[in-house]
PDB file of C-alpha atoms in Angstrom:
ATOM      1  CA  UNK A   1      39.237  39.579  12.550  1.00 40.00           C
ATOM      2  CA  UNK A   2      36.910  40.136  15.848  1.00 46.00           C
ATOM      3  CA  UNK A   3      33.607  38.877  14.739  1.00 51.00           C
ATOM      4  CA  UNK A   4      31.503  40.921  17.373  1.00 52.00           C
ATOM      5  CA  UNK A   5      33.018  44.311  16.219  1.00 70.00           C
ATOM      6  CA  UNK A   6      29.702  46.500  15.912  1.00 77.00           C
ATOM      7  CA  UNK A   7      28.084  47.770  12.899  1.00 86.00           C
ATOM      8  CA  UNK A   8      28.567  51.978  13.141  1.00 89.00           C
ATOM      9  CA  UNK A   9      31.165  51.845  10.288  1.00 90.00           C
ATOM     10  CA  UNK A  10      29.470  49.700   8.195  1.00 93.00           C
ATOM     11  CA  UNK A  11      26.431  51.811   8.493  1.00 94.00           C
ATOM     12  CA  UNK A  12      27.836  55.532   8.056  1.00 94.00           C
ATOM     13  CA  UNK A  13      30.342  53.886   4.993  1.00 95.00           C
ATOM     14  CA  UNK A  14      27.430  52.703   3.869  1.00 96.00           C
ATOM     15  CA  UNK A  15      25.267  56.399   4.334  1.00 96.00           C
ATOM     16  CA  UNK A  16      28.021  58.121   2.465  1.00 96.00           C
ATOM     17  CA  UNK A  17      27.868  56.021  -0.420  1.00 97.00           C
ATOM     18  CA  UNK A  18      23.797  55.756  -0.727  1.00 97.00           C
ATOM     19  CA  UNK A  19      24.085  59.938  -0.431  1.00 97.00           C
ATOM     20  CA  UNK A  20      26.624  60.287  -3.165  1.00 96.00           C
ATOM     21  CA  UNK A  21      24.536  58.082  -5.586  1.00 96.00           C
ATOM     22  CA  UNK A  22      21.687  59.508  -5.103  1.00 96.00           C
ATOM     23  CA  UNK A  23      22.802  63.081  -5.283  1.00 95.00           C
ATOM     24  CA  UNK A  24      24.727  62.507  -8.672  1.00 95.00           C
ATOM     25  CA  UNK A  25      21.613  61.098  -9.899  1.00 94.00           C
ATOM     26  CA  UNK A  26      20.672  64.634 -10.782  1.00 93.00           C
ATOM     27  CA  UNK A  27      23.603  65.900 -12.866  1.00 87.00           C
ATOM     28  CA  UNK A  28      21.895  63.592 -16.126  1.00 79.00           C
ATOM     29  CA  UNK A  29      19.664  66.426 -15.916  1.00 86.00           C
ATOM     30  CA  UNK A  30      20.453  68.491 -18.429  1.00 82.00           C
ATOM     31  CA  UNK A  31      18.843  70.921 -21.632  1.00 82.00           C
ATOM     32  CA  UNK A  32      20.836  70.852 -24.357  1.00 75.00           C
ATOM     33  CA  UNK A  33      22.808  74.362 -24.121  1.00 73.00           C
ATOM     34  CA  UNK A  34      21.661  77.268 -26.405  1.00 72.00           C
ATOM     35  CA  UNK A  35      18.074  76.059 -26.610  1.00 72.00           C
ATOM     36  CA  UNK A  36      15.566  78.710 -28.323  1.00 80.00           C
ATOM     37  CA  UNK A  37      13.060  77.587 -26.796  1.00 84.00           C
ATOM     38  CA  UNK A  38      13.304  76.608 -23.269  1.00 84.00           C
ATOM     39  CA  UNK A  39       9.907  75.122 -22.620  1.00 88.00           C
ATOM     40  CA  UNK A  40       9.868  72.805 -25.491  1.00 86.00           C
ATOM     41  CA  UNK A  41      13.376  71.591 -24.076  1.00 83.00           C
ATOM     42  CA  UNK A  42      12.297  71.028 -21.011  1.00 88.00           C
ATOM     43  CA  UNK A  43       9.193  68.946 -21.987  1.00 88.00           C
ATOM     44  CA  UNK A  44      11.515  67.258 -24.539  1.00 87.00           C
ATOM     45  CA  UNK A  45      13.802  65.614 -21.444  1.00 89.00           C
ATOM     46  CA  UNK A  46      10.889  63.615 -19.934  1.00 91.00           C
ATOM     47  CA  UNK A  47      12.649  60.913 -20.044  1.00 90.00           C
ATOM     48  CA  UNK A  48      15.345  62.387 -17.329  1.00 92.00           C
ATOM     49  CA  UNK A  49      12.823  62.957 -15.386  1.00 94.00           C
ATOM     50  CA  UNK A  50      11.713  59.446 -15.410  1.00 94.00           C
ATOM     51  CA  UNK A  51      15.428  58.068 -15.285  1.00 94.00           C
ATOM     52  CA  UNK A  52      15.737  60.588 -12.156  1.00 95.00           C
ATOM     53  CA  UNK A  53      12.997  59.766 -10.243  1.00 95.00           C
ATOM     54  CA  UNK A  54      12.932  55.876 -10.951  1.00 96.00           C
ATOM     55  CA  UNK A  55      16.934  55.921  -9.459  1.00 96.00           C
ATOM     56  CA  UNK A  56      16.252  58.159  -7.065  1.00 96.00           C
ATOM     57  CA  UNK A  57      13.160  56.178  -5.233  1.00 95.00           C
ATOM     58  CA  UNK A  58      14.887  53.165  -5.865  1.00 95.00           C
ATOM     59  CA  UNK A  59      18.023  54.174  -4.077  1.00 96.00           C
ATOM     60  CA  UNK A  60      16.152  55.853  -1.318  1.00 95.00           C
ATOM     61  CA  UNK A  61      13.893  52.960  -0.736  1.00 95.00           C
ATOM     62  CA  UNK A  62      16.674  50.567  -0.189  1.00 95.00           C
ATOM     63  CA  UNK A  63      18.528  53.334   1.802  1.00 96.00           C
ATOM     64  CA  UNK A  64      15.691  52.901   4.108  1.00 94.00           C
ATOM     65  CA  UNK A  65      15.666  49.006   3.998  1.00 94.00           C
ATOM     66  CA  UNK A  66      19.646  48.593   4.351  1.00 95.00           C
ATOM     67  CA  UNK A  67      18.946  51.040   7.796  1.00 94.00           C
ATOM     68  CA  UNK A  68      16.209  48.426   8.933  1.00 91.00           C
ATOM     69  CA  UNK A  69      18.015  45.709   8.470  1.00 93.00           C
ATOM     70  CA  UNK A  70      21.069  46.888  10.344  1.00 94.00           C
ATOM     71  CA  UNK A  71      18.887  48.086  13.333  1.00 92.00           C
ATOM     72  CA  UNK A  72      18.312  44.487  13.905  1.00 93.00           C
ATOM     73  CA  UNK A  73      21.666  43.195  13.121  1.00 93.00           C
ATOM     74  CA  UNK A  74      23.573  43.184  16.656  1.00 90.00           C
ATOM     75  CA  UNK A  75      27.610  42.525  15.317  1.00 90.00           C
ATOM     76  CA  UNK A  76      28.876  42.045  12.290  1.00 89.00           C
ATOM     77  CA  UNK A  77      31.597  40.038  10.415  1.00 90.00           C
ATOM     78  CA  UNK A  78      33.906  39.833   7.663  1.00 91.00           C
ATOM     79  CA  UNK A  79      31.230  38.010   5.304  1.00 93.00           C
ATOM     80  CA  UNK A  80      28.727  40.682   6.077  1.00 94.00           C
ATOM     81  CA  UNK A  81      31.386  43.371   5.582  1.00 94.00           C
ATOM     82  CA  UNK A  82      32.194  42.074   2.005  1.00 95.00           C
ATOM     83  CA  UNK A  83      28.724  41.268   0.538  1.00 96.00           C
ATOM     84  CA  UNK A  84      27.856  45.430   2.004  1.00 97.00           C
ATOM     85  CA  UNK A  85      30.426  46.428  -0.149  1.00 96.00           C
ATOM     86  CA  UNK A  86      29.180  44.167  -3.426  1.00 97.00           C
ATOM     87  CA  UNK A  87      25.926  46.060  -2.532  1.00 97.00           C
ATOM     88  CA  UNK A  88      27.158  49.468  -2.453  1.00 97.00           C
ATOM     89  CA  UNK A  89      29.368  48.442  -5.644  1.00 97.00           C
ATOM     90  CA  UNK A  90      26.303  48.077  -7.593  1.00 97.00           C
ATOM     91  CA  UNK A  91      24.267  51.053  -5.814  1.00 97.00           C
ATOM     92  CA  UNK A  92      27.620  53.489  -7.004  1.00 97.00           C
ATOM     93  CA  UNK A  93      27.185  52.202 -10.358  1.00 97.00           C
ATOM     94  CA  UNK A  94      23.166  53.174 -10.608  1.00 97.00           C
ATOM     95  CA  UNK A  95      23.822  56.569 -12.143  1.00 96.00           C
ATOM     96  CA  UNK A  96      25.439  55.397 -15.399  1.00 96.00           C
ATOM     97  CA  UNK A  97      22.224  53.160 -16.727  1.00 96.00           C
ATOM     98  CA  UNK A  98      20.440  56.350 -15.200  1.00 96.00           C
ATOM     99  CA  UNK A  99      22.424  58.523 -17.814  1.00 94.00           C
ATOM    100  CA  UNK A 100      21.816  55.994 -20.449  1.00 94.00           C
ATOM    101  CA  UNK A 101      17.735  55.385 -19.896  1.00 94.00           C
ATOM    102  CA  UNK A 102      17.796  59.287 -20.035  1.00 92.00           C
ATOM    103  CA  UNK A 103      19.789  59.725 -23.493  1.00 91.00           C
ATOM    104  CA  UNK A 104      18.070  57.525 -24.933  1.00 92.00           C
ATOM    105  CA  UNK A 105      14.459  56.151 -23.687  1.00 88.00           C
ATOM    106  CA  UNK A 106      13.220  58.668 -26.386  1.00 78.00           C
ATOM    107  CA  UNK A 107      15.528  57.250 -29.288  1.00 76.00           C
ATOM    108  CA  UNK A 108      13.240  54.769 -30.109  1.00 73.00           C
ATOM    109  CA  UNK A 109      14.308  51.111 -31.712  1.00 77.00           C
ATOM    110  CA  UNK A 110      17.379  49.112 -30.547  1.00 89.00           C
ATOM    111  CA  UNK A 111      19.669  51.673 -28.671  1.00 93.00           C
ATOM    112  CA  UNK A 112      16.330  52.736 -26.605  1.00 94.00           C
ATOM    113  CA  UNK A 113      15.798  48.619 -25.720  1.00 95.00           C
ATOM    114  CA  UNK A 114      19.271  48.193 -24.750  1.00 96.00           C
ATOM    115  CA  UNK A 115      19.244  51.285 -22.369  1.00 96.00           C
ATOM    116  CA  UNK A 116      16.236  49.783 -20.476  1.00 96.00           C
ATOM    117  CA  UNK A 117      17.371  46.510 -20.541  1.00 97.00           C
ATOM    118  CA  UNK A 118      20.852  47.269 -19.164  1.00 97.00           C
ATOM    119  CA  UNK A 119      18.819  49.661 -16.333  1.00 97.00           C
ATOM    120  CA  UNK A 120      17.089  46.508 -15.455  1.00 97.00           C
ATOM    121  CA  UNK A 121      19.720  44.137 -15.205  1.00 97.00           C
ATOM    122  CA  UNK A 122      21.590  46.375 -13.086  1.00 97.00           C
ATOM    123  CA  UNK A 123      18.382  46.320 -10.850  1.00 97.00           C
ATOM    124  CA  UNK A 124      18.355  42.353 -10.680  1.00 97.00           C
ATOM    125  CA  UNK A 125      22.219  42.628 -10.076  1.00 97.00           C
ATOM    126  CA  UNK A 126      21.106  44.464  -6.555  1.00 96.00           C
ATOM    127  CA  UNK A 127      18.126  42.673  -5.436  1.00 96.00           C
ATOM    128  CA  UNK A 128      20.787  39.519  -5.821  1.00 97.00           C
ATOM    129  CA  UNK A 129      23.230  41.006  -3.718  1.00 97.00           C
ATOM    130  CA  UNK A 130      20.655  42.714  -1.670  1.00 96.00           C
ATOM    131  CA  UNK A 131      19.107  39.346  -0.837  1.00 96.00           C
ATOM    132  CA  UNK A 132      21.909  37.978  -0.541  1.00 96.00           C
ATOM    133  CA  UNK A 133      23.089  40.071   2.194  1.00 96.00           C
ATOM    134  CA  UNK A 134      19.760  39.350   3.966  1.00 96.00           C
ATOM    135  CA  UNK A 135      19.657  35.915   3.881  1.00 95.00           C
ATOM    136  CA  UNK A 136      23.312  35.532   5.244  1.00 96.00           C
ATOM    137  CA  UNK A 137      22.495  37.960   8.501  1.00 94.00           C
ATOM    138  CA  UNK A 138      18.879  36.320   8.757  1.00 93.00           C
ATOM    139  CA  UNK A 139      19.859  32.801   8.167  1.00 91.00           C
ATOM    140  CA  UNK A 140      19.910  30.913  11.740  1.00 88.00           C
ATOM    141  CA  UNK A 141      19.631  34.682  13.129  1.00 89.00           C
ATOM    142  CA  UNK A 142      23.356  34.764  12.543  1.00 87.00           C
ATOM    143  CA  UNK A 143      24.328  38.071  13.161  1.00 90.00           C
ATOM    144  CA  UNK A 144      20.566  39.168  14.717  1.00 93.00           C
ATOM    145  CA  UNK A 145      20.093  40.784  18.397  1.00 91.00           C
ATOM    146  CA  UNK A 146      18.272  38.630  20.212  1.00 91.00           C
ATOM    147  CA  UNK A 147      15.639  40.887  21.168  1.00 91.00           C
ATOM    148  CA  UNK A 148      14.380  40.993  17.695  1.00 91.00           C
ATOM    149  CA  UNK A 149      11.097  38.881  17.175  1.00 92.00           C
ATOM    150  CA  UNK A 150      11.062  35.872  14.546  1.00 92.00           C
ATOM    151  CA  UNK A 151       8.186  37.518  13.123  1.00 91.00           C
ATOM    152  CA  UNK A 152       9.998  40.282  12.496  1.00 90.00           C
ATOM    153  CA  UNK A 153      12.559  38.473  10.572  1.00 93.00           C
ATOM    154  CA  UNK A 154       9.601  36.268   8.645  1.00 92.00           C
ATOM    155  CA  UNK A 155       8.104  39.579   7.102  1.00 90.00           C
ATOM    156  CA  UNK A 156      11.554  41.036   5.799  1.00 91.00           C
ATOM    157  CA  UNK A 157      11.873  37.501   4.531  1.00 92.00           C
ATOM    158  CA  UNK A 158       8.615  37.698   2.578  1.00 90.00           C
ATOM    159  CA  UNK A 159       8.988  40.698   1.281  1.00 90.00           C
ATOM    160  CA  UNK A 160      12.128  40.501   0.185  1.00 91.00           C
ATOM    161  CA  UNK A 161      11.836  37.372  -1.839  1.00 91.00           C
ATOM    162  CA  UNK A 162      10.319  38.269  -4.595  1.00 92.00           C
ATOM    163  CA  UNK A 163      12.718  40.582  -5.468  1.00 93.00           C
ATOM    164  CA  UNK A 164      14.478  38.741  -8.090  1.00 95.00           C
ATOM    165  CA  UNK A 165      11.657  37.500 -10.204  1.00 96.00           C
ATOM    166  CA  UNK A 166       9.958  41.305 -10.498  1.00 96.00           C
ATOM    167  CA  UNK A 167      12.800  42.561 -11.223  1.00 97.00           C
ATOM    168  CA  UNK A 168      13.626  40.258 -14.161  1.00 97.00           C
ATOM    169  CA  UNK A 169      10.079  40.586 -15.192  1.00 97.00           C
ATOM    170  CA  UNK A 170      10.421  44.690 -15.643  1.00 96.00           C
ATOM    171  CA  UNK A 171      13.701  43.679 -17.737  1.00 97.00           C
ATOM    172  CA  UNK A 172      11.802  41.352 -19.995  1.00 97.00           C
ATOM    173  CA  UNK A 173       9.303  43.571 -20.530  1.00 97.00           C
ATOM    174  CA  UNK A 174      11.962  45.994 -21.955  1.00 96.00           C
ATOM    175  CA  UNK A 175      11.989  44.131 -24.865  1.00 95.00           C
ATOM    176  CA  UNK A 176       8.332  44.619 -26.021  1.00 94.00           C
ATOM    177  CA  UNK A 177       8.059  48.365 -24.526  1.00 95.00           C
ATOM    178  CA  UNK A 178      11.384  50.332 -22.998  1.00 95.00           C
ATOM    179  CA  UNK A 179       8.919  53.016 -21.460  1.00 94.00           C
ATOM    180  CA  UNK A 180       6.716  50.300 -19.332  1.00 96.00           C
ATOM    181  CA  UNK A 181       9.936  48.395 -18.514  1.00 96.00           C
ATOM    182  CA  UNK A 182      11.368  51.708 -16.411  1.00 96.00           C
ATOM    183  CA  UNK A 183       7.548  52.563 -15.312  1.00 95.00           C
ATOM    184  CA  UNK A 184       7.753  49.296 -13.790  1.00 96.00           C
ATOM    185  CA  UNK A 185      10.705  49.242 -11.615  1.00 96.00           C
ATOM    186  CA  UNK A 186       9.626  53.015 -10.574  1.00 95.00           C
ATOM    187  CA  UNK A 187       6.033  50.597  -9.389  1.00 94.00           C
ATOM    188  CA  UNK A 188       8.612  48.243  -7.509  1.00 94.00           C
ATOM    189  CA  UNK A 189      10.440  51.010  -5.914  1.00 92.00           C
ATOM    190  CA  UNK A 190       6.801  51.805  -4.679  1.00 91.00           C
ATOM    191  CA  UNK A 191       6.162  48.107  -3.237  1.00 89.00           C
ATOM    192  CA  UNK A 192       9.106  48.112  -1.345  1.00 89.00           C
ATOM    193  CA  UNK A 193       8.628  51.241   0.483  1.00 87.00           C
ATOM    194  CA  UNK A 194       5.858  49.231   2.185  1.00 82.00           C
ATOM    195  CA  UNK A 195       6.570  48.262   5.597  1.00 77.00           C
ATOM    196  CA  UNK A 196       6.912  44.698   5.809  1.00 69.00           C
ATOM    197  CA  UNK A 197       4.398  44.402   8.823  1.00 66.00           C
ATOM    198  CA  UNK A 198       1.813  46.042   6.862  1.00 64.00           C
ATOM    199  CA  UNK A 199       1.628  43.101   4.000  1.00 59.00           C
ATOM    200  CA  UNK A 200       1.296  40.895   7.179  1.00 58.00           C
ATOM    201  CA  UNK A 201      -1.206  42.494   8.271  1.00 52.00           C
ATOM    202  CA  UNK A 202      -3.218  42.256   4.768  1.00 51.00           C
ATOM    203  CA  UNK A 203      -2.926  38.628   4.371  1.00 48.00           C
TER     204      UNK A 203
END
């Protein structure tokens, strides 16, 4: 395999796949049909609202982080093409815990833990690969263009590395309360929307 074959494929494969997520996200939105009273119902599925817009910031954040990292990767290789693909293997998957944190976040009692703690496995599952695919590109500069500063590289670094531990934090927490466990990888979704620079800048 040429291993300085560029990275357009990689990056519109990997567009189509973040777009189709994120866009079935919203078919777990759903009243229950024949409902007398629709603004009762609608109140009553709070928790797809939650389970939509938790997925749907979480997906678009890293949409935006997968694009920044590829803007500084110059080639890429057959290891980079295979841990993009465990990446977008787990993103694909993010609707189904969406469906399940929406049926039943309200349930209350075992079936309502289990939904959130499945959701936030799935989430550590990501950052792993997620860093993962980071640190191989990154490490040595491998597969970076040369015109991209160190420092540049440093603050992805940072930010990205606590990824793991939050994320395993928000899925412990799903086993005292379900409700904060999702309200807290919505809050991470949040933090890593922030440019990496910026948290340089605050230190």
């Amino acid at each position: 395999m040429d291993e300085s074959m560029g990275t357009g494929r990689i990056e519109a494969f990997s567009d189509g796949v973040f777009a189709i997520a994120i866009t079935l996200l919203i078919l777990e939105i759903r009243v229950p049909a024949h409902s007398r009273d629709l603004g009762r119902a609608l109140l009553q599925i709070w928790p797809s609202y939650l389970a939509y817009a938790t997925s749907f910031f979480s997906i678009g954040v890293m949409w935006v982080n997968h694009h920044a990292i590829f803007r500084k990767v110059a080639r890429s290789d057959h290891t980079l093409l295979f841990l993009n693909n465990l990446l977008l293997l787990v993103v694909a998957f993010i609707p189904f815990p969406t469906r399940l944190v929406a049926e039943y976040l309200r349930e209350g009692g075992g079936s309502e833990r289990a939904a959130a703690i499945f959701y936030g496995s799935t989430s550590i599952v990501l950052a792993v690969f997620f860093n993962a695919l980071w640190r191989y590109v990154s490490s040595g500069r491998r597969l970076i263009s040369e015109d991209v500063p160190q420092e540049e590289i440093d603050d992805i670094t940072r930010t990205f590395n606590p990824g793991i531990p939050i994320y395993a934090a928000a899925t412990a927490i799903a086993f005292v309360s379900p409700l904060a466990s999702i309200a807290v990888v919505l809050a991470i979704a949040v933090f890593f929307a922030v440019p990496p620079s910026w948290l340089r800048r605050k230190r």
